[in-house]
Coordinates of C-alpha atoms in Angstrom, one line a residue:
Chain A
X1 CA -33.6 7.4 52.4
X2 CA -35.2 5.3 55.2
X3 CA -37.4 3.8 52.6
X4 CA -34.4 3.0 50.3
X5 CA -32.7 1.5 53.3
X6 CA -35.8 -0.6 54.1
X7 CA -36.4 -1.8 50.5
X8 CA -32.8 -2.6 50.8
X9 CA -33.1 -4.6 53.9
X10 CA -36.1 -6.4 52.4
X11 CA -34.3 -7.3 49.0
X12 CA -30.7 -7.8 49.7
X13 CA -31.2 -8.8 53.6
X14 CA -27.5 -10.5 53.8
X15 CA -25.6 -7.9 51.7
X16 CA -23.1 -5.9 53.6
X17 CA -22.5 -2.9 51.5
X18 CA -19.1 -1.8 52.9
X19 CA -17.9 -5.5 51.9
X20 CA -19.4 -5.3 48.6
X21 CA -17.8 -2.0 48.1
X22 CA -14.4 -3.3 49.4
X23 CA -14.4 -6.3 46.8
X24 CA -15.7 -4.2 44.0
X25 CA -12.2 -2.1 44.6
X26 CA -10.2 -5.2 44.8
X27 CA -11.6 -6.4 41.5
X28 CA -11.1 -3.3 39.8
X29 CA -7.6 -2.9 41.4
X30 CA -6.8 -6.4 39.9
X31 CA -8.3 -5.8 36.5
X32 CA -6.7 -2.6 35.7
X33 CA -3.4 -3.2 37.0
X34 CA -3.2 -6.6 35.2
X35 CA -4.7 -5.0 32.2
X36 CA -2.0 -2.1 32.0
X37 CA 0.7 -4.9 32.3
X38 CA -1.0 -7.2 29.7
X39 CA -1.2 -4.4 27.3
X40 CA 2.6 -3.7 27.8
X41 CA 3.7 -7.5 27.6
X42 CA 1.0 -8.5 25.1
X43 CA 2.1 -5.8 22.5
X44 CA 5.8 -7.0 23.1
X45 CA 5.0 -10.3 22.5
X46 CA 2.7 -9.7 19.7
X47 CA 5.3 -7.5 17.8
X48 CA 7.8 -10.3 18.4
X49 CA 5.6 -12.7 17.1
X50 CA 4.8 -10.7 14.1
X51 CA 8.5 -9.3 13.1
X52 CA 10.3 -12.6 13.6
X53 CA 7.6 -14.4 11.3
X54 CA 8.7 -15.5 7.7
X55 CA 9.1 -12.3 5.3
X56 CA 8.9 -9.7 8.0
X57 CA 11.5 -7.0 9.5
X58 CA 13.3 -9.1 12.0
X59 CA 12.7 -12.7 10.4
X60 CA 13.9 -15.4 12.8
X61 CA 12.8 -18.7 12.9
X62 CA 14.0 -19.8 16.3
X63 CA 13.0 -16.8 18.1
X64 CA 9.4 -17.0 16.4
X65 CA 9.1 -20.8 17.4
X66 CA 9.9 -20.3 20.9
X67 CA 7.8 -17.1 21.3
X68 CA 4.6 -19.2 19.5
X69 CA 5.4 -21.7 21.8
X70 CA 5.2 -19.8 24.9
X71 CA 2.0 -18.0 23.8
X72 CA 0.4 -21.4 22.7
X73 CA 1.1 -22.9 26.2
X74 CA 0.1 -20.2 28.5
X75 CA -3.1 -19.5 26.4
X76 CA -4.1 -23.0 26.8
X77 CA -3.7 -23.6 30.2
X78 CA -7.1 -23.3 32.0
X79 CA -6.6 -20.1 34.2
X80 CA -7.6 -22.0 37.3
X81 CA -4.9 -24.4 36.9
X82 CA -2.6 -21.7 36.1
X83 CA -2.9 -19.7 39.2
X84 CA -2.1 -23.0 40.9
X85 CA 1.0 -23.9 38.8
X86 CA 2.2 -20.4 39.5
X87 CA 1.7 -20.6 43.2
X88 CA 5.8 -21.0 43.8
X89 CA 6.3 -18.2 41.4
X90 CA 3.9 -15.7 42.9
X91 CA 5.3 -16.5 46.5
X92 CA 9.1 -15.8 45.7
X93 CA 7.8 -12.6 43.8
X94 CA 5.1 -11.1 46.0
X95 CA 5.8 -13.0 49.3
X96 CA 2.2 -14.2 49.8
X97 CA -0.7 -16.0 48.1
X98 CA -3.1 -13.6 49.9
X99 CA -4.8 -10.3 48.7
X100 CA -5.2 -8.9 45.2
X101 CA -1.6 -8.3 44.4
X102 CA -1.0 -11.9 44.7
X103 CA -3.3 -12.6 41.7
X104 CA -1.6 -10.1 39.5
X105 CA 1.5 -12.3 38.0
X106 CA -1.1 -15.4 37.4
X107 CA -3.5 -12.6 35.9
X108 CA -0.7 -11.1 33.4
X109 CA 1.0 -14.1 32.6
X110 CA -2.3 -15.5 31.7
X111 CA -3.8 -12.7 29.8
X112 CA -0.7 -11.6 27.9
X113 CA -0.4 -14.3 25.6
X114 CA -4.1 -14.1 24.7
X115 CA -3.7 -10.4 23.9
X116 CA -0.4 -11.5 22.0
X117 CA -2.4 -13.3 19.5
X118 CA -4.9 -10.3 18.9
X119 CA -1.9 -8.0 18.7
X120 CA -0.1 -10.3 16.0
X121 CA -3.6 -10.5 13.9
X122 CA -4.1 -6.8 14.1
X123 CA -0.5 -6.2 12.8
X124 CA -1.1 -8.5 10.1
X125 CA -4.0 -6.4 9.1
X126 CA -1.8 -3.8 8.1
X127 CA -1.0 -3.3 4.4
X128 CA 2.1 -4.8 3.3
X129 CA 2.1 -1.6 0.8
X130 CA 2.4 0.7 3.7
X131 CA 5.4 -1.0 5.2
X132 CA 6.9 -1.2 1.7
X133 CA 6.4 2.7 1.3
X134 CA 8.0 3.2 4.6
X135 CA 11.0 1.4 3.7
X136 CA 11.2 3.3 0.4
X137 CA 11.3 6.6 2.3
X138 CA 14.4 5.2 4.2
X139 CA 12.5 4.5 7.5
X140 CA 14.6 2.2 10.0
X141 CA 12.9 -0.6 11.7
X142 CA 12.5 1.4 14.7
X143 CA 10.4 4.0 12.9
X144 CA 8.5 1.4 11.0
X145 CA 7.6 -0.1 14.2
X146 CA 6.7 3.2 16.3
X147 CA 5.2 5.4 13.4
X148 CA 4.0 2.8 11.4
X149 CA 3.0 -0.5 12.8
X150 CA 1.9 0.6 16.1
X151 CA -0.3 4.0 15.2
X152 CA -1.8 1.7 12.2
X153 CA -3.0 -0.9 14.0
X154 CA -4.1 1.1 17.2
X155 CA -8.0 0.8 16.8
X156 CA -7.5 -3.0 16.6
X157 CA -5.2 -3.1 19.3
X158 CA -7.7 -1.3 21.6
X159 CA -10.5 -3.3 20.7
X160 CA -8.1 -6.3 21.6
X161 CA -7.7 -5.1 24.8
X162 CA -11.3 -4.6 25.7
X163 CA -11.8 -8.0 24.6
X164 CA -8.6 -8.8 27.1
X165 CA -10.0 -6.7 29.7
X166 CA -13.3 -8.5 29.9
X167 CA -11.5 -11.8 29.8
X168 CA -9.5 -10.4 33.0
X169 CA -12.5 -9.6 34.9
X170 CA -13.7 -13.0 34.8
X171 CA -10.0 -14.1 35.8
X172 CA -10.2 -12.1 38.9
X173 CA -13.3 -14.0 39.9
X174 CA -11.4 -17.1 39.8
X175 CA -8.3 -15.7 41.3
X176 CA -10.7 -15.2 44.3
X177 CA -11.6 -18.3 44.8
X178 CA -7.9 -19.3 46.0
X179 CA -7.9 -16.2 48.3
X180 CA -7.0 -13.3 46.1
X181 CA -10.6 -11.3 47.3
X182 CA -12.6 -9.3 45.1
X183 CA -16.4 -9.8 43.8
X184 CA -15.3 -13.5 42.8
X185 CA -14.2 -14.5 46.2
X186 CA -17.3 -12.6 47.9
X187 CA -19.7 -14.0 45.7
X188 CA -18.5 -17.8 46.1
X189 CA -17.6 -17.6 50.2
X190 CA -20.3 -15.2 51.3
X191 CA -23.0 -15.8 48.5
X192 CA -22.6 -19.6 47.7
X193 CA -20.8 -21.2 50.3
X194 CA -23.3 -19.6 53.1
X195 CA -26.1 -20.1 50.7
X196 CA -27.0 -16.1 50.6
X197 CA -27.8 -15.8 46.8
X198 CA -28.8 -12.1 47.3
X199 CA -25.0 -11.5 47.7
X200 CA -24.2 -13.6 44.5
X201 CA -27.0 -11.8 42.7
X202 CA -25.7 -8.4 43.7
X203 CA -21.8 -9.2 43.1
X204 CA -23.0 -10.5 39.8
X205 CA -24.6 -7.3 39.0
X206 CA -21.6 -5.2 39.9
X207 CA -19.2 -7.5 37.7
X208 CA -21.5 -6.7 34.7
X209 CA -21.6 -3.2 35.1
X210 CA -17.7 -3.0 35.4
X211 CA -17.7 -5.3 32.1
X212 CA -20.0 -2.8 30.5
X213 CA -18.1 0.2 31.4
X214 CA -14.7 -1.5 29.8
X215 CA -16.9 -2.3 26.6
X216 CA -18.2 1.3 26.7
X217 CA -14.8 2.6 27.0
X218 CA -13.3 0.4 24.4
X219 CA -15.5 0.9 22.0
X220 CA -15.5 4.6 22.3
X221 CA -11.7 4.7 21.7
X222 CA -11.6 2.5 18.7
X223 CA -14.3 4.6 17.1
X224 CA -12.5 7.7 17.8
X225 CA -9.1 6.1 16.7
X226 CA -10.2 4.5 13.7
X227 CA -9.9 7.0 10.7
X228 CA -10.4 4.4 8.1
Chain B
X1 CA 21.5 9.5 -13.4
X2 CA 20.5 5.7 -13.2
X3 CA 22.7 3.0 -14.7
X4 CA 21.9 -0.8 -14.8
X5 CA 24.6 -3.1 -15.6
X6 CA 23.9 -6.9 -15.9
X7 CA 21.2 -6.5 -13.4
X8 CA 19.5 -10.0 -12.5
X9 CA 17.0 -11.1 -9.9
X10 CA 15.9 -14.8 -9.6
X11 CA 13.3 -15.8 -7.1
X12 CA 13.2 -19.2 -5.6
X13 CA 9.8 -20.6 -5.8
X14 CA 7.9 -24.0 -4.9
X15 CA 8.2 -24.8 -8.7
X16 CA 11.8 -23.9 -9.0
X17 CA 13.8 -20.9 -10.0
X18 CA 12.1 -17.8 -11.5
X19 CA 14.1 -15.3 -13.4
X20 CA 12.0 -11.9 -12.9
X21 CA 14.7 -9.7 -14.3
X22 CA 17.1 -11.3 -16.6
X23 CA 20.5 -9.4 -16.9
X24 CA 19.2 -6.1 -17.7
X25 CA 21.6 -3.3 -18.8
X26 CA 19.6 0.4 -19.1
X27 CA 20.5 3.7 -18.6
X28 CA 18.5 6.7 -17.8
X29 CA 19.5 10.3 -18.2
X30 CA 19.1 13.2 -15.6
X31 CA 15.5 14.9 -16.2
X32 CA 14.1 12.4 -18.5
X33 CA 10.8 10.4 -17.8
X34 CA 11.6 6.9 -18.8
X35 CA 8.7 4.6 -19.1
X36 CA 8.9 0.7 -18.6
X37 CA 5.6 -1.2 -20.3
X38 CA 5.1 -4.7 -20.1
X39 CA 2.3 -7.1 -19.5
X40 CA 1.8 -8.4 -15.7
X41 CA 4.7 -10.9 -15.0
X42 CA 7.1 -9.3 -17.4
X43 CA 9.4 -8.2 -14.4
X44 CA 8.8 -4.3 -14.4
X45 CA 7.7 -4.4 -10.8
X46 CA 10.6 -6.4 -9.7
X47 CA 12.9 -4.2 -12.0
X48 CA 11.4 -0.8 -10.3
X49 CA 12.0 -2.1 -6.7
X50 CA 15.5 -2.8 -7.8
X51 CA 16.3 0.7 -8.3
X52 CA 15.8 1.5 -4.4
X53 CA 16.9 -1.9 -2.9
X54 CA 13.3 -3.0 -2.0
X55 CA 14.5 -6.0 -3.7
X56 CA 17.8 -7.1 -3.6
X57 CA 19.8 -8.0 -6.9
X58 CA 21.0 -11.5 -7.4
X59 CA 23.7 -10.3 -9.6
X60 CA 24.8 -6.9 -11.4
X61 CA 25.0 -3.4 -10.7
X62 CA 22.4 -0.6 -10.0
X63 CA 23.8 3.0 -9.8
X64 CA 21.5 5.6 -8.8
X65 CA 22.7 9.4 -8.4
X66 CA 26.3 8.4 -8.3
X67 CA 25.8 6.0 -5.7
X68 CA 26.0 2.2 -6.0
X69 CA 23.0 1.1 -4.5
X70 CA 24.0 -2.6 -4.1
X71 CA 26.8 -1.8 -2.2
X72 CA 25.0 0.2 0.5
X73 CA 23.5 -1.2 3.7
X74 CA 22.0 -0.2 6.9
X75 CA 22.1 3.6 7.2
X76 CA 23.6 4.1 4.0
X77 CA 21.2 2.8 2.3
X78 CA 18.2 4.4 4.2
X79 CA 20.1 7.9 3.3
X80 CA 20.3 6.7 -0.3
X81 CA 16.3 6.2 -0.4
X82 CA 15.7 9.3 0.9
X83 CA 16.8 10.6 -2.4
X84 CA 14.6 8.2 -4.2
X85 CA 10.9 9.2 -4.0
X86 CA 8.5 6.2 -5.0
X87 CA 4.5 6.3 -5.7
X88 CA 2.7 3.4 -5.7
X89 CA -0.6 1.7 -7.5
X90 CA -2.4 1.7 -4.3
X91 CA -0.9 5.0 -3.0
X92 CA 0.1 3.4 0.6
X93 CA -0.7 6.2 2.7
X94 CA -1.0 5.8 6.6
X95 CA -4.6 6.0 7.1
X96 CA -4.2 6.9 10.7
X97 CA -2.5 10.1 9.7
X98 CA -3.8 13.4 8.0
X99 CA -2.6 14.5 4.6
X100 CA -0.2 17.0 6.1
X101 CA 1.2 14.4 8.6
X102 CA 1.5 11.9 5.6
X103 CA 3.6 14.4 3.9
X104 CA 5.6 15.0 6.9
X105 CA 6.2 11.3 7.4
X106 CA 9.5 11.2 5.3
X107 CA 10.8 14.4 6.7
X108 CA 10.3 13.0 10.2
X109 CA 12.3 10.1 9.1
X110 CA 15.0 12.4 7.9
X111 CA 14.8 14.2 11.2
X112 CA 13.8 17.6 10.2
X113 CA 12.8 20.1 13.0
X114 CA 8.9 20.2 13.6
X115 CA 9.0 24.1 12.7
X116 CA 10.6 23.4 9.3
X117 CA 8.3 20.6 8.7
X118 CA 5.5 22.6 8.4
X119 CA 6.8 24.9 6.0
X120 CA 8.1 22.4 3.9
X121 CA 4.4 20.7 4.0
X122 CA 2.6 23.6 3.1
X123 CA 4.9 24.1 0.0
X124 CA 4.2 20.5 -1.1
X125 CA 0.5 20.7 -0.5
X126 CA 0.5 23.7 -2.9
X127 CA 2.9 21.9 -5.3
X128 CA 0.4 19.0 -5.7
X129 CA -2.8 21.1 -5.5
X130 CA -4.3 20.0 -2.4
X131 CA -4.8 23.5 -0.6
X132 CA -7.1 23.3 2.3
X133 CA -7.2 19.5 2.4
X134 CA -4.1 19.1 4.8
X135 CA -6.4 18.4 7.9
X136 CA -8.3 15.4 5.9
X137 CA -7.9 12.0 6.6
X138 CA -6.7 9.8 3.4
X139 CA -10.0 8.0 3.5
X140 CA -12.0 11.3 2.9
X141 CA -10.1 11.7 -0.3
X142 CA -10.7 10.5 -4.0
X143 CA -8.2 8.4 -5.8
X144 CA -6.8 10.9 -7.4
X145 CA -6.3 13.1 -4.4
X146 CA -4.6 10.0 -2.5
X147 CA -2.2 10.0 -5.2
X148 CA -1.4 13.6 -5.2
X149 CA -0.7 13.0 -1.2
X150 CA 1.3 10.2 -2.4
X151 CA 3.4 12.3 -4.9
X152 CA 3.6 15.3 -2.5
X153 CA 5.2 12.8 0.3
X154 CA 7.5 10.9 -2.4
X155 CA 8.7 14.5 -3.1
X156 CA 9.2 15.8 0.3
X157 CA 13.0 15.2 0.7
X158 CA 13.7 16.8 -2.5
X159 CA 14.8 13.3 -4.3
X160 CA 16.6 13.2 -7.5
X161 CA 14.5 10.3 -8.7
X162 CA 10.9 9.5 -8.6
X163 CA 10.0 6.0 -9.0
X164 CA 6.3 5.3 -10.2
X165 CA 4.7 2.1 -9.8
X166 CA 1.5 1.7 -11.7
X167 CA 0.9 5.1 -10.2
X168 CA -2.3 5.6 -12.2
X169 CA -3.5 2.1 -12.8
X170 CA -6.0 2.5 -10.0
X171 CA -7.5 5.6 -11.5
X172 CA -10.0 6.4 -14.0
X173 CA -9.0 7.9 -17.1
X174 CA -9.7 11.5 -16.5
X175 CA -8.0 11.5 -13.2
X176 CA -5.0 9.4 -14.7
X177 CA -4.6 12.4 -17.0
X178 CA -4.5 15.1 -14.1
X179 CA -2.2 12.8 -12.4
X180 CA 0.1 12.7 -15.5
X181 CA -0.1 16.4 -16.4
X182 CA 1.2 16.7 -12.7
X183 CA 4.2 14.6 -13.3
X184 CA 4.9 16.4 -16.2
X185 CA 4.7 19.5 -14.4
X186 CA 6.8 18.6 -11.6
X187 CA 9.4 17.0 -14.0
X188 CA 10.0 20.2 -15.8
X189 CA 9.8 22.7 -12.7
X190 CA 12.4 20.3 -10.7
X191 CA 14.0 18.6 -13.5
X192 CA 13.3 15.3 -11.7
X193 CA 14.3 12.0 -13.3
X194 CA 11.2 10.0 -13.2
X195 CA 11.1 6.3 -14.0
X196 CA 7.4 4.5 -14.2
X197 CA 6.1 1.2 -14.9
X198 CA 2.8 0.7 -16.6
X199 CA 1.0 -1.6 -18.8
X200 CA -1.0 1.4 -20.3
X201 CA 0.5 2.7 -23.6
X202 CA -1.5 5.6 -22.9
X203 CA 0.7 6.7 -20.4
X204 CA 3.9 6.1 -22.2
X205 CA 2.5 8.3 -25.0
X206 CA 1.4 11.1 -22.9
X207 CA 4.3 11.7 -20.6
X208 CA 7.5 9.6 -21.3
X209 CA 10.5 10.6 -23.4
X210 CA 11.8 7.4 -23.6
X211 CA 10.6 3.7 -23.3
X212 CA 11.7 0.2 -22.7
X213 CA 9.5 -2.7 -23.6
X214 CA 10.0 -5.5 -21.1
X215 CA 9.1 -9.3 -21.7
X216 CA 10.2 -12.4 -19.7
X217 CA 12.7 -10.1 -17.7
X218 CA 14.3 -8.8 -20.6
X219 CA 14.0 -5.5 -22.6
X220 CA 12.5 -6.5 -26.1
X221 CA 13.1 -3.0 -27.5
X222 CA 13.8 0.5 -26.2
X223 CA 14.0 4.0 -27.6
X224 CA 12.3 7.4 -28.0
X225 CA 8.9 7.1 -27.6
X226 CA 8.2 8.6 -31.2
X227 CA 10.6 6.1 -32.5
X228 CA 8.8 3.2 -31.1
X229 CA 5.4 4.4 -32.2
X230 CA 6.8 5.1 -35.6
X231 CA 8.6 1.6 -36.3
X232 CA 7.8 -1.0 -33.4
X233 CA 10.0 -3.9 -34.2
X234 CA 8.9 -6.4 -31.9
X235 CA 5.2 -7.9 -32.0
X236 CA 4.9 -7.1 -28.5
X237 CA 5.6 -3.7 -29.0
X238 CA 3.2 -3.5 -32.1
X239 CA 0.3 -4.9 -29.8
X240 CA 1.0 -1.9 -27.2
X241 CA 1.2 0.5 -30.0
X242 CA -2.1 -0.4 -31.1
X243 CA -3.5 0.3 -27.7
X244 CA -3.3 4.0 -28.4
X245 CA -3.2 4.1 -32.1
X246 CA -6.2 2.2 -33.2
X247 CA -9.5 1.8 -31.4
X248 CA -10.3 -1.4 -30.5
X249 CA -13.0 -1.9 -33.2
X250 CA -10.9 -0.5 -35.9
X251 CA -9.7 -3.6 -37.6
X252 CA -13.1 -5.4 -37.1
X253 CA -15.0 -2.4 -38.8
X254 CA -12.4 -2.1 -41.7
X255 CA -12.5 -5.7 -42.4
X256 CA -16.2 -5.4 -42.5
X257 CA -16.0 -3.0 -45.5
X258 CA -13.6 -5.2 -47.5
X259 CA -17.0 -7.2 -48.1
X260 CA -18.5 -4.4 -50.1
X261 CA -17.4 -3.9 -54.0
X262 CA -15.8 -1.1 -54.9
X263 CA -14.1 -0.5 -51.8
X264 CA -11.0 -0.1 -54.0
X265 CA -7.8 -0.2 -52.2
X266 CA -7.6 0.5 -48.6
X267 CA -4.3 2.1 -47.3
X268 CA -2.9 2.6 -43.6
X269 CA -1.1 5.7 -43.5
X270 CA 1.3 6.3 -40.6
X271 CA 2.2 9.8 -39.9
X272 CA 4.7 11.0 -37.3
X273 CA 6.1 14.5 -36.2
X274 CA 4.9 17.4 -37.6
X275 CA 3.7 15.5 -40.7
X276 CA 0.6 14.7 -38.8
X277 CA -0.9 18.3 -39.5
X278 CA -0.2 18.3 -43.5
X279 CA -2.7 18.6 -45.9
X280 CA -1.9 15.4 -47.4
X281 CA -5.3 14.3 -48.8
X282 CA -5.9 17.4 -50.5
X283 CA -2.8 17.1 -52.4
X284 CA -3.1 13.8 -53.5
X285 CA -6.9 14.4 -54.8
X286 CA -5.6 17.7 -56.7
X287 CA -2.7 15.8 -58.1
X288 CA -4.5 12.5 -59.2
X289 CA -7.6 11.7 -60.3
X290 CA -8.6 9.1 -57.7
X291 CA -11.2 9.3 -55.0
X292 CA -10.3 9.0 -51.4
X293 CA -12.5 8.3 -48.7
X294 CA -11.4 8.2 -45.0
X295 CA -12.5 5.3 -43.2
X296 CA -10.9 6.0 -39.7
X297 CA -8.2 8.0 -38.4
X298 CA -6.7 8.9 -35.0
X299 CA -3.9 11.5 -34.2
X300 CA -2.0 10.5 -30.7
X301 CA 0.1 13.4 -29.0
X302 CA 3.6 12.2 -27.5
X303 CA 6.2 14.5 -25.6
X304 CA 8.0 14.8 -28.9
X305 CA 5.3 15.7 -31.4
X306 CA 2.4 13.7 -32.6
X307 CA 1.6 10.3 -34.2
X308 CA -1.1 9.5 -36.3
X309 CA -2.7 6.8 -38.3
X310 CA -5.2 6.8 -41.1
X311 CA -7.5 4.4 -43.0
X312 CA -8.5 5.4 -46.2
X313 CA -10.0 3.8 -49.4
X314 CA -8.7 4.7 -52.8
X315 CA -10.7 4.2 -55.7
X316 CA -10.1 5.0 -59.6
X317 CA -7.6 3.7 -62.1
X318 CA -5.1 1.2 -61.0
X319 CA -2.2 3.0 -62.3
X320 CA -3.2 6.0 -60.8
X321 CA -3.4 4.5 -57.4
X322 CA 0.1 3.0 -57.9
X323 CA 1.1 6.3 -58.7
X324 CA -0.7 7.9 -55.6
X325 CA 0.8 5.4 -53.2
X326 CA 4.2 6.4 -54.8
X327 CA 3.6 10.0 -54.3
X328 CA 2.4 9.5 -50.4
X329 CA 5.8 7.7 -49.7
X330 CA 7.7 10.5 -51.1
X331 CA 6.1 12.8 -48.7
X332 CA 7.7 10.6 -45.7
X333 CA 4.3 9.3 -44.9
X334 CA 4.3 5.4 -44.2
X335 CA 1.8 3.5 -46.3
X336 CA 0.6 -0.1 -46.1
X337 CA -1.6 -1.5 -48.6
X338 CA -4.2 -3.7 -46.3
X339 CA -6.8 -4.7 -48.9
X340 CA -7.0 -4.9 -52.7
X341 CA -4.3 -5.9 -55.4

């Protein structure tokens, strides 16, 4: 144990493991909560995009145009700018601009449209014949959505949320810069600004580990769900 | 069971209006297997989708099992659709569900309690001969098995009518036959009305009672299958009948023989119904001093008897050959002289 600590002190002299641990917790907190909301909002938006498109169940030009515009705009704004733009909104919603919770609105608003496009693509992949068959059996639109569209596209929805999760982890790092905490914040303030490159290195490694874990879980679930 | 009156469907395309179904009147009896044959683009696909309102008609009426389909909407239409099963060329199964869950899908839609669903699914699995495959996923099945799942699913809610949209066109000949046998079996067991569309005359010959030949959105010709085989009126019907009665190379092979001297007269004899099994040729050679050689022949079985065509060459005295032909005609067999005199 002493040996490890000694090696630790020699390799990473400036790393405060307690801070590192807290920052990791904040990053995971931001990513997971934002991911859960992104999953829900992304699927809702994606379904809306898909269903209101031409030739689909709820064909509606106006709703489709508005949804598509919203998705395109928020997907195109660079995340760091989006956070700044959303400061008033976040203040009124959370009451502060500091801490991991304050990063959530921007994270969700930035990631949900990104995921919505992937949901739309996943839904488009479903064979039209299957939807036709469901109609021929007398299924209602609700039944088609919950018993056909979502289950049939589930592997693609999960692999899409995996990609989104990884994007979210990097967004949390950016959110850190404006005071949300987390590994990005730690790497930038304690690492870069104070010239402690060992802190930056360790924070990077921890971020990579989180990304690999997300990727692993995502791949595992996708494989398990895919019966094609 | 099904009545169509002045049914029409036009599509608006970039190149103007296309009339897929052009004022069709048709009536299909209960318990009948009714075939619609036509080349692609004839409008048969649209026609079958008009029966369960997957396509809404531009004008005209569709009555299925006493319900006026084109007046229904929302819940009423969904309930009426549960009375009409449909199977598809590409099966259209849910790949995320097992065989049993696929078959249970229409039961879930109807809102049947879970415990009853299980019992019904087991009955259906047995009916279509998929015992032991209930837990498999569609991707683990062959094409024929997938179509069996499709059929079980279509029959789950005890429909009165089964619509088959090119149901065997994606299957190999052997599997096609086993699926067709299953359809005949179900038709007899459940007294189910079956409407099928196809481009293969083989399918019509094998299982249909009546057939309609479709071209450019209209029905060119319709009638009992055997009658259509016996006396096809339209050029297109003749082409379809040839698909079954003559192997493709027949004409070519026989024309090749025409070059030989001494081929005599070549006759095409057409037998229908029970005639096909008669000893006509023996009668002819016993009665007349002519020699008969058989060039090609084929007998096809339909739901209402058999249909055969025989190509023979007859040599001998011209007078005798004329008498021979007259004799064959007197036996209710159709004769066409296709070479000589």
